[in-house]
mmCIF file of C-alpha atoms and ligand atoms in Angstrom:
data_model
loop_
_atom_site.group_PDB
_atom_site.id
_atom_site.type_symbol
_atom_site.label_atom_id
_atom_site.label_comp_id
_atom_site.label_asym_id
_atom_site.label_seq_id
_atom_site.Cartn_x
_atom_site.Cartn_y
_atom_site.Cartn_z
ATOM 1 C CA MET A 7 99.300 110.330 95.695
ATOM 2 C CA ALA A 8 102.333 110.252 94.040
ATOM 3 C CA GLY A 9 103.284 107.472 96.627
ATOM 4 C CA ALA A 10 100.447 105.539 95.675
ATOM 5 C CA ALA A 11 100.807 105.680 92.358
ATOM 6 C CA VAL A 12 104.416 104.175 92.486
ATOM 7 C CA SER A 13 103.185 100.512 93.577
ATOM 8 C CA GLU A 14 100.386 100.592 91.220
ATOM 9 C CA ALA A 15 100.950 98.128 88.410
ATOM 10 C CA ARG A 16 101.860 99.698 84.718
ATOM 11 C CA LEU A 17 98.906 100.055 82.447
ATOM 12 C CA ILE A 18 99.433 98.473 78.902
ATOM 13 C CA ASP A 19 98.229 100.448 76.502
ATOM 14 C CA GLY A 20 96.239 98.413 73.773
ATOM 15 C CA LYS A 21 95.093 101.407 71.980
ATOM 16 C CA ALA A 22 98.339 102.880 71.140
ATOM 17 C CA ILE A 23 100.103 99.620 70.442
ATOM 18 C CA ALA A 24 96.909 98.960 68.129
ATOM 19 C CA ALA A 25 96.922 102.149 66.706
ATOM 20 C CA ALA A 26 100.882 101.962 65.609
ATOM 21 C CA LEU A 27 99.852 98.170 64.268
ATOM 22 C CA ARG A 28 96.940 99.435 62.177
ATOM 23 C CA GLN A 29 99.380 102.053 60.958
ATOM 24 C CA GLU A 30 102.275 99.871 59.740
ATOM 25 C CA ALA A 31 99.425 98.065 58.157
ATOM 26 C CA ALA A 32 98.373 101.054 56.102
ATOM 27 C CA ALA A 33 102.117 101.819 55.130
ATOM 28 C CA ALA A 34 102.357 97.986 54.129
ATOM 29 C CA ALA A 35 99.226 98.257 52.183
ATOM 30 C CA ALA A 36 100.206 101.397 50.308
ATOM 31 C CA GLU A 37 103.549 99.936 48.967
ATOM 32 C CA LEU A 38 102.056 96.776 47.715
ATOM 33 C CA ARG A 39 99.648 99.161 46.113
ATOM 34 C CA GLN A 40 102.437 101.280 44.470
ATOM 35 C CA HIS A 41 104.886 98.137 44.031
ATOM 36 C CA ALA A 42 102.463 95.611 42.929
ATOM 37 C CA GLY A 43 99.647 97.162 41.800
ATOM 38 C CA VAL A 44 97.575 94.793 44.398
ATOM 39 C CA VAL A 45 95.230 96.549 46.506
ATOM 40 C CA PRO A 46 94.471 93.765 49.586
ATOM 41 C CA GLY A 47 91.153 93.049 50.051
ATOM 42 C CA LEU A 48 88.862 91.400 53.045
ATOM 43 C CA ALA A 49 85.278 89.944 52.469
ATOM 44 C CA ALA A 50 83.007 89.636 55.756
ATOM 45 C CA ILE A 51 79.826 87.272 55.856
ATOM 46 C CA LEU A 52 77.424 87.948 58.175
ATOM 47 C CA VAL A 53 74.382 85.794 58.847
ATOM 48 C CA GLY A 54 71.474 87.526 60.481
ATOM 49 C CA SER A 55 71.613 90.395 62.616
ATOM 50 C CA ASP A 56 73.842 89.364 65.825
ATOM 51 C CA PRO A 57 73.647 93.211 67.073
ATOM 52 C CA ALA A 58 77.397 92.404 68.255
ATOM 53 C CA SER A 59 78.166 91.035 65.024
ATOM 54 C CA GLU A 60 76.902 94.339 63.295
ATOM 55 C CA VAL A 61 79.120 96.147 65.276
ATOM 56 C CA TYR A 62 82.284 94.605 64.967
ATOM 57 C CA VAL A 63 81.404 94.036 61.077
ATOM 58 C CA ARG A 64 81.054 97.832 60.386
ATOM 59 C CA ASN A 65 84.033 98.732 62.765
ATOM 60 C CA LYS A 66 86.294 96.261 60.690
ATOM 61 C CA ALA A 67 85.125 98.353 57.350
ATOM 62 C CA ARG A 68 85.843 101.668 58.885
ATOM 63 C CA ALA A 69 89.533 100.254 59.840
ATOM 64 C CA CYS A 70 89.796 98.767 56.253
ATOM 65 C CA ARG A 71 88.851 101.969 54.801
ATOM 66 C CA GLU A 72 91.102 104.166 57.150
ATOM 67 C CA ALA A 73 93.875 101.246 56.029
ATOM 68 C CA GLY A 74 94.245 100.970 52.296
ATOM 69 C CA ILE A 75 92.035 98.056 52.643
ATOM 70 C CA ALA A 76 89.347 97.029 50.101
ATOM 71 C CA SER A 77 86.183 96.047 52.216
ATOM 72 C CA PHE A 78 83.496 93.716 50.781
ATOM 73 C CA GLU A 79 80.519 92.929 52.666
ATOM 74 C CA HIS A 80 77.693 89.903 52.372
ATOM 75 C CA ARG A 81 75.153 90.007 54.188
ATOM 76 C CA LEU A 82 72.423 86.974 54.315
ATOM 77 C CA PRO A 83 69.449 86.686 56.076
ATOM 78 C CA ALA A 84 69.466 84.654 59.228
ATOM 79 C CA ASP A 85 67.500 81.634 57.566
ATOM 80 C CA THR A 86 70.325 81.375 54.825
ATOM 81 C CA GLY A 87 70.846 77.519 54.481
ATOM 82 C CA LEU A 88 74.074 75.766 54.919
ATOM 83 C CA ALA A 89 74.941 75.173 50.853
ATOM 84 C CA SER A 90 74.430 78.965 49.802
ATOM 85 C CA ILE A 91 76.702 79.886 52.482
ATOM 86 C CA LEU A 92 79.250 77.394 51.108
ATOM 87 C CA GLN A 93 78.661 78.480 47.670
ATOM 88 C CA LEU A 94 79.140 82.104 48.694
ATOM 89 C CA VAL A 95 82.664 80.765 50.108
ATOM 90 C CA ALA A 96 83.394 79.178 47.141
ATOM 91 C CA ARG A 97 82.911 82.453 44.873
ATOM 92 C CA LEU A 98 84.996 84.466 47.384
ATOM 93 C CA ASN A 99 87.394 81.905 47.464
ATOM 94 C CA ALA A 100 88.012 82.132 43.569
ATOM 95 C CA ASP A 101 88.340 86.004 43.899
ATOM 96 C CA ASP A 102 91.219 87.641 43.322
ATOM 97 C CA ARG A 103 90.567 90.668 44.658
ATOM 98 C CA VAL A 104 89.576 89.278 48.029
ATOM 99 C CA ASP A 105 92.685 87.820 50.101
ATOM 100 C CA GLY A 106 91.036 87.440 53.349
ATOM 101 C CA ILE A 107 87.572 86.231 54.077
ATOM 102 C CA LEU A 108 86.121 86.380 57.974
ATOM 103 C CA VAL A 109 83.300 84.822 58.576
ATOM 104 C CA GLN A 110 81.482 86.243 61.177
ATOM 105 C CA LEU A 111 80.529 84.324 64.362
ATOM 106 C CA PRO A 112 78.247 82.839 66.065
ATOM 107 C CA LEU A 113 76.674 81.435 62.820
ATOM 108 C CA PRO A 114 72.439 80.961 63.507
ATOM 109 C CA PRO A 115 72.424 77.565 65.731
ATOM 110 C CA SER A 116 71.261 75.753 62.348
ATOM 111 C CA ILE A 117 74.667 76.239 60.856
ATOM 112 C CA ASP A 118 77.345 73.903 61.231
ATOM 113 C CA ALA A 119 80.326 76.764 61.762
ATOM 114 C CA GLY A 120 83.262 73.916 61.658
ATOM 115 C CA ALA A 121 81.634 73.375 57.820
ATOM 116 C CA VAL A 122 81.493 76.924 56.796
ATOM 117 C CA VAL A 123 85.072 77.441 58.200
ATOM 118 C CA ALA A 124 86.738 74.350 56.877
ATOM 119 C CA GLU A 125 85.830 75.673 53.392
ATOM 120 C CA VAL A 126 87.338 79.226 53.625
ATOM 121 C CA ASP A 127 90.899 78.754 51.791
ATOM 122 C CA PRO A 128 93.354 78.651 54.324
ATOM 123 C CA ALA A 129 95.450 80.679 52.319
ATOM 124 C CA LYS A 130 92.405 83.314 52.695
ATOM 125 C CA ASP A 131 91.897 82.323 56.645
ATOM 126 C CA VAL A 132 92.519 85.647 57.673
ATOM 127 C CA ASP A 133 90.784 84.469 61.141
ATOM 128 C CA GLY A 134 92.714 81.692 61.639
ATOM 129 C CA PHE A 135 90.723 79.258 62.516
ATOM 130 C CA HIS A 136 90.799 76.616 59.298
ATOM 131 C CA PRO A 137 92.267 73.377 61.109
ATOM 132 C CA VAL A 138 95.052 73.987 58.732
ATOM 133 C CA ASN A 139 96.025 76.949 60.156
ATOM 134 C CA VAL A 140 95.586 75.243 63.874
ATOM 135 C CA GLY A 141 98.144 72.515 62.624
ATOM 136 C CA HIS A 142 100.527 75.504 61.462
ATOM 137 C CA LEU A 143 100.069 77.358 64.874
ATOM 138 C CA TRP A 144 100.747 74.213 66.816
ATOM 139 C CA ARG A 145 103.729 73.065 64.444
ATOM 140 C CA GLY A 146 105.251 76.431 65.465
ATOM 141 C CA GLU A 147 104.728 76.590 61.509
ATOM 142 C CA THR A 148 104.052 79.865 59.594
ATOM 143 C CA GLY A 149 100.556 80.122 59.075
ATOM 144 C CA LEU A 150 97.872 82.664 59.366
ATOM 145 C CA VAL A 151 97.595 83.223 63.215
ATOM 146 C CA PRO A 152 94.359 83.987 64.951
ATOM 147 C CA CYS A 153 93.729 87.625 65.948
ATOM 148 C CA THR A 154 92.877 88.325 69.317
ATOM 149 C CA PRO A 155 95.785 85.364 70.721
ATOM 150 C CA GLN A 156 98.201 87.524 68.115
ATOM 151 C CA GLY A 157 96.888 91.113 69.773
ATOM 152 C CA ILE A 158 97.752 89.164 73.253
ATOM 153 C CA LEU A 159 101.166 88.364 72.298
ATOM 154 C CA ARG A 160 101.963 91.735 70.772
ATOM 155 C CA LEU A 161 101.349 93.475 74.121
ATOM 156 C CA LEU A 162 103.080 91.072 76.174
ATOM 157 C CA ARG A 163 105.935 91.548 73.966
ATOM 158 C CA SER A 164 105.874 95.553 74.673
ATOM 159 C CA GLU A 165 106.416 94.222 78.382
ATOM 160 C CA HIS A 166 108.693 91.510 78.126
ATOM 161 C CA ARG A 167 111.564 91.011 74.830
ATOM 162 C CA ASP A 168 112.170 87.901 75.981
ATOM 163 C CA LEU A 169 109.609 85.394 77.101
ATOM 164 C CA ALA A 170 111.262 82.752 77.473
ATOM 165 C CA GLY A 171 110.847 80.670 80.381
ATOM 166 C CA ALA A 172 108.780 82.343 81.904
ATOM 167 C CA GLU A 173 105.834 80.405 84.274
ATOM 168 C CA ALA A 174 102.644 81.379 81.669
ATOM 169 C CA VAL A 175 99.160 80.279 82.874
ATOM 170 C CA VAL A 176 95.901 80.740 80.490
ATOM 171 C CA LEU A 177 92.597 80.559 81.958
ATOM 172 C CA GLY A 178 90.096 79.739 79.353
ATOM 173 C CA ARG A 179 90.550 76.628 76.951
ATOM 174 C CA SER A 180 88.095 78.375 73.900
ATOM 175 C CA GLN A 181 89.380 77.628 70.205
ATOM 176 C CA ILE A 182 89.075 80.929 69.618
ATOM 177 C CA VAL A 183 91.313 82.524 72.971
ATOM 178 C CA GLY A 184 92.709 80.290 75.121
ATOM 179 C CA ARG A 185 94.016 77.684 73.033
ATOM 180 C CA PRO A 186 95.859 79.483 70.253
ATOM 181 C CA VAL A 187 97.238 82.075 72.858
ATOM 182 C CA ALA A 188 98.252 78.917 74.609
ATOM 183 C CA ALA A 189 100.192 77.850 71.164
ATOM 184 C CA LEU A 190 102.008 81.189 70.995
ATOM 185 C CA LEU A 191 102.848 80.804 74.218
ATOM 186 C CA LEU A 192 104.511 77.882 74.104
ATOM 187 C CA ALA A 193 106.168 78.918 70.488
ATOM 188 C CA ALA A 194 107.631 81.877 72.655
ATOM 189 C CA ASP A 195 109.538 79.110 75.131
ATOM 190 C CA CYS A 196 107.415 79.523 78.004
ATOM 191 C CA THR A 197 105.874 77.192 80.262
ATOM 192 C CA VAL A 198 102.455 77.090 79.883
ATOM 193 C CA THR A 199 99.507 75.600 81.514
ATOM 194 C CA ILE A 200 95.917 75.661 80.666
ATOM 195 C CA VAL A 201 93.319 76.615 83.319
ATOM 196 C CA HIS A 202 89.602 75.676 82.828
ATOM 197 C CA SER A 203 86.718 75.033 84.332
ATOM 198 C CA LYS A 204 87.335 71.622 86.004
ATOM 199 C CA THR A 205 90.726 72.835 87.234
ATOM 200 C CA ARG A 206 91.060 72.409 90.955
ATOM 201 C CA ASP A 207 92.324 75.035 92.867
ATOM 202 C CA ALA A 208 92.801 77.529 90.003
ATOM 203 C CA ALA A 209 93.703 80.199 92.310
ATOM 204 C CA ALA A 210 96.682 78.686 93.092
ATOM 205 C CA ILE A 211 97.723 77.809 89.831
ATOM 206 C CA CYS A 212 97.127 81.019 88.188
ATOM 207 C CA ARG A 213 99.360 82.328 91.305
ATOM 208 C CA ARG A 214 102.198 81.098 90.138
ATOM 209 C CA ALA A 215 101.771 83.108 86.667
ATOM 210 C CA ASP A 216 104.410 85.490 85.581
ATOM 211 C CA ILE A 217 102.231 85.966 82.685
ATOM 212 C CA LEU A 218 98.503 85.349 83.171
ATOM 213 C CA VAL A 219 96.239 85.629 80.340
ATOM 214 C CA ALA A 220 92.457 85.636 81.428
ATOM 215 C CA ALA A 221 89.952 84.753 79.150
ATOM 216 C CA ALA A 222 87.221 82.962 81.297
ATOM 217 C CA GLY A 223 84.426 85.480 80.591
ATOM 218 C CA ARG A 224 83.731 85.718 84.166
ATOM 219 C CA ALA A 225 83.406 89.228 85.306
ATOM 220 C CA ALA A 226 85.753 89.918 88.196
ATOM 221 C CA LEU A 227 86.933 85.921 89.055
ATOM 222 C CA VAL A 228 90.650 87.047 89.680
ATOM 223 C CA GLY A 229 91.037 88.461 92.529
ATOM 224 C CA ALA A 230 94.256 89.943 94.194
ATOM 225 C CA ASP A 231 94.652 86.584 95.941
ATOM 226 C CA TRP A 232 94.920 85.000 92.269
ATOM 227 C CA LEU A 233 98.022 86.980 91.231
ATOM 228 C CA LYS A 234 101.751 86.670 91.741
ATOM 229 C CA PRO A 235 103.325 89.893 93.231
ATOM 230 C CA GLY A 236 104.707 91.637 89.754
ATOM 231 C CA ALA A 237 103.141 89.726 87.327
ATOM 232 C CA THR A 238 102.048 90.320 83.531
ATOM 233 C CA VAL A 239 98.296 89.990 83.601
ATOM 234 C CA ILE A 240 96.470 90.522 80.193
ATOM 235 C CA ASP A 241 92.954 90.277 80.910
ATOM 236 C CA VAL A 242 90.553 89.702 77.375
ATOM 237 C CA GLY A 243 87.393 89.155 79.468
ATOM 238 C CA ILE A 244 84.552 91.266 78.659
ATOM 239 C CA SER A 245 81.499 91.090 80.258
ATOM 240 C CA ARG A 246 78.438 93.811 80.393
ATOM 241 C CA ILE A 247 77.292 93.875 84.070
ATOM 242 C CA ALA A 248 75.529 96.312 86.138
ATOM 243 C CA ALA A 249 77.000 99.279 86.786
ATOM 244 C CA PRO A 250 76.514 101.237 90.591
ATOM 245 C CA GLY A 251 74.191 104.022 90.039
ATOM 246 C CA GLY A 252 71.971 101.942 87.139
ATOM 247 C CA GLY A 253 72.783 101.037 83.821
ATOM 248 C CA THR A 254 75.672 99.110 82.656
ATOM 249 C CA ARG A 255 79.599 98.815 82.445
ATOM 250 C CA LEU A 256 82.201 96.571 80.754
ATOM 251 C CA ALA A 257 83.694 94.755 82.809
ATOM 252 C CA GLY A 258 87.316 91.768 82.506
ATOM 253 C CA ASP A 259 87.787 88.780 84.044
ATOM 254 C CA VAL A 260 90.193 90.552 86.335
ATOM 255 C CA ASP A 261 89.281 92.349 89.588
ATOM 256 C CA PHE A 262 91.029 95.397 87.943
ATOM 257 C CA ALA A 263 91.268 97.850 91.565
ATOM 258 C CA ALA A 264 92.774 94.885 93.106
ATOM 259 C CA ALA A 265 95.246 93.273 90.863
ATOM 260 C CA ARG A 266 96.498 96.648 90.207
ATOM 261 C CA ARG A 267 98.075 96.938 93.399
ATOM 262 C CA ILE A 268 99.552 93.472 92.888
ATOM 263 C CA ALA A 269 100.395 92.749 88.993
ATOM 264 C CA GLY A 270 103.648 94.418 87.805
ATOM 265 C CA ALA A 271 101.843 95.042 84.745
ATOM 266 C CA ILE A 272 98.114 94.503 83.367
ATOM 267 C CA THR A 273 95.985 95.407 80.445
ATOM 268 C CA PRO A 274 92.468 97.816 81.230
ATOM 269 C CA VAL A 275 89.011 96.915 79.935
ATOM 270 C CA PRO A 276 88.314 98.155 77.687
ATOM 271 C CA GLY A 277 91.351 99.748 75.639
ATOM 272 C CA GLY A 278 93.156 96.680 76.485
ATOM 273 C CA VAL A 279 93.335 93.228 74.337
ATOM 274 C CA GLY A 280 89.741 95.076 72.123
ATOM 275 C CA PRO A 281 91.629 96.999 70.036
ATOM 276 C CA MET A 282 94.639 94.815 69.205
ATOM 277 C CA THR A 283 92.003 92.386 67.271
ATOM 278 C CA ILE A 284 90.860 94.550 64.500
ATOM 279 C CA ALA A 285 94.841 96.069 64.136
ATOM 280 C CA CYS A 286 96.058 91.939 63.774
ATOM 281 C CA LEU A 287 93.340 91.183 60.857
ATOM 282 C CA LEU A 288 94.168 94.541 58.543
ATOM 283 C CA ARG A 289 97.815 92.615 59.798
ATOM 284 C CA ASN A 290 97.077 89.387 58.766
ATOM 285 C CA THR A 291 94.975 90.811 55.491
ATOM 286 C CA VAL A 292 98.088 92.299 54.238
ATOM 287 C CA LEU A 293 100.261 89.504 54.922
ATOM 288 C CA ALA A 294 97.592 86.986 52.842
ATOM 289 C CA ALA A 295 97.459 89.583 50.176
ATOM 290 C CA CYS A 296 101.664 89.064 50.248
ATOM 291 C CA ARG A 297 101.772 85.656 50.821
ATOM 292 C CA ARG A 298 98.973 84.238 48.269
ATOM 293 C CA ARG A 299 101.365 86.052 45.194
ATOM 294 C CA GLY A 300 104.323 84.634 46.783
ATOM 295 C CA LEU A 301 105.739 87.803 47.733
ATOM 296 C CA SER A 302 107.391 88.112 51.013
ATOM 297 C CA ASP A 303 106.056 89.408 54.500
ATOM 298 C CA PRO A 304 106.904 93.490 54.986
ATOM 299 C CA VAL A 305 109.457 93.670 56.716
ATOM 300 C CA SER A 306 107.419 96.243 59.435
ATOM 301 C CA LEU A 307 104.999 93.593 59.831
ATOM 302 C CA ARG A 308 107.371 90.831 60.675
ATOM 303 C CA ASP A 309 107.163 89.284 64.587
HETATM 304 P P1 LIG B 20 84.164 80.888 76.054
HETATM 305 O O1 LIG B 20 84.174 80.124 74.715
HETATM 306 O O2 LIG B 20 83.021 80.888 76.456
HETATM 307 O O3 LIG B 20 85.799 79.962 77.161
HETATM 308 C C1 LIG B 20 85.860 80.563 78.332
HETATM 309 C C2 LIG B 20 86.850 79.369 79.151
HETATM 310 O O4 LIG B 20 86.735 79.728 80.128
HETATM 311 C C3 LIG B 20 86.186 77.671 78.987
HETATM 312 O O5 LIG B 20 87.260 76.825 78.510
HETATM 313 C C4 LIG B 20 85.670 77.536 80.198
HETATM 314 O O6 LIG B 20 86.128 76.141 80.668
HETATM 315 C C5 LIG B 20 86.266 78.830 81.269
HETATM 316 N N1 LIG B 20 86.176 78.956 82.533
HETATM 317 C C6 LIG B 20 84.901 79.605 82.497
HETATM 318 N N2 LIG B 20 84.706 79.923 83.739
HETATM 319 C C7 LIG B 20 85.877 79.161 83.887
HETATM 320 C C8 LIG B 20 86.168 79.411 85.867
HETATM 321 N N3 LIG B 20 85.158 79.913 86.753
HETATM 322 N N4 LIG B 20 87.565 78.587 86.438
HETATM 323 C C9 LIG B 20 88.257 78.457 85.112
HETATM 324 N N5 LIG B 20 88.346 78.294 84.320
HETATM 325 C C10 LIG B 20 86.650 79.103 83.570
HETATM 326 O O7 LIG B 20 85.053 82.390 75.932
HETATM 327 P P2 LIG B 20 85.957 82.714 74.752
HETATM 328 O O8 LIG B 20 85.054 83.052 73.243
HETATM 329 O O9 LIG B 20 87.149 82.371 74.680
HETATM 330 O O10 LIG B 20 86.028 84.624 75.556
HETATM 331 C C11 LIG B 20 86.587 84.434 76.591
HETATM 332 C C12 LIG B 20 86.063 86.399 77.156
HETATM 333 O O11 LIG B 20 87.512 86.592 76.474
HETATM 334 C C13 LIG B 20 85.028 86.575 76.871
HETATM 335 O O12 LIG B 20 84.481 87.822 78.050
HETATM 336 C C14 LIG B 20 84.959 87.392 75.272
HETATM 337 O O13 LIG B 20 83.927 87.809 75.856
HETATM 338 C C15 LIG B 20 86.135 87.994 75.716
HETATM 339 N N6 LIG B 20 86.619 88.149 74.091
HETATM 340 C C16 LIG B 20 87.193 89.322 73.704
HETATM 341 C C17 LIG B 20 88.000 89.808 72.519
HETATM 342 C C18 LIG B 20 88.532 90.701 72.375
HETATM 343 O O14 LIG B 20 88.617 91.462 73.276
HETATM 344 N N7 LIG B 20 88.867 90.813 71.221
HETATM 345 C C19 LIG B 20 87.739 88.628 72.013
HETATM 346 C C20 LIG B 20 87.111 87.223 71.793
HETATM 347 C C21 LIG B 20 86.700 87.105 73.474
HETATM 348 P P3 LIG B 20 85.352 74.822 79.672
HETATM 349 O O15 LIG B 20 86.158 75.176 78.658
HETATM 350 O O16 LIG B 20 85.817 73.938 80.736
HETATM 351 O O17 LIG B 20 84.072 75.277 79.726
#
């Protein structure tokens, strides 16, 4: 079947790229400990017991341990009021052992997530969701960049050293993925179009893309007829769908089997964007630990 393989898109191996970044973050953390006596620390606030959030927080704690980053977990009952959460954030802002504060979303519906995020010290906002960091991102200034979007750009950079002039289409305009990805692509000198649920003829716009980032959260929305031949496709979507023969499986926004025959390079789901998020969180925590102390960014963690 060698002939068939030749015409298939290259797989972008998020697992391998994330593993390399995690090692770089661990090495930078070790150097910080040796030369400045600083152990970077990441605090996670988890309110209630959303099962997906529990898994994420557990994985994050393990990744921190492996990278030599101290991990602090703050679990609060689902009925905790906004005032108590804000008090905890204030305590963590003032705690010098804590370099990064992660507010695990979603918060219970009674809590104004924006009010909590706005209270986090922007210098410790390793999720990059604070309005100050959002402003830095759109102004093209140094700040803390949201983890999944940052991971997406790293995957793209593994394929394209220079993104200047590329026609990039972002499918989705959420605060956590679509918008920050668009800002990063713009900063990389792409020509950027954002497609959303009100866009007329999304397929025709996506077909123009040299680079397509699909973050709509709709399983297999993007078929082969949405793709320009040779495009680089980053599939951010994660949906759980029924599997043939019973049970469920994870699916991306892109019809992978069909797209692989048209695209030049593509990320799988799982194993593409997913592993990059925690790796970028570790990177952000080490960067925050350095910047808060007036130290320059470790060379290995620079863009
Ligand atoms: P979201 O907040 O639900 O946003 C989805 C966006 O897609 C919205 O802007 C929506 O448009 C747009 N959209 C929905 N259906 C569309 C359609 N048929 N045509 C065009 N646009 C459409 O989702 P999100 O938080 O950004 O996440 C997107 C996906 O990425 C989800 O599957 C999520 O699980 C996944 N994700 C993965 C990671 C990771 O791998 N680490 C991290 C975060 C998210 P409107 O704004 O007009 O409603």
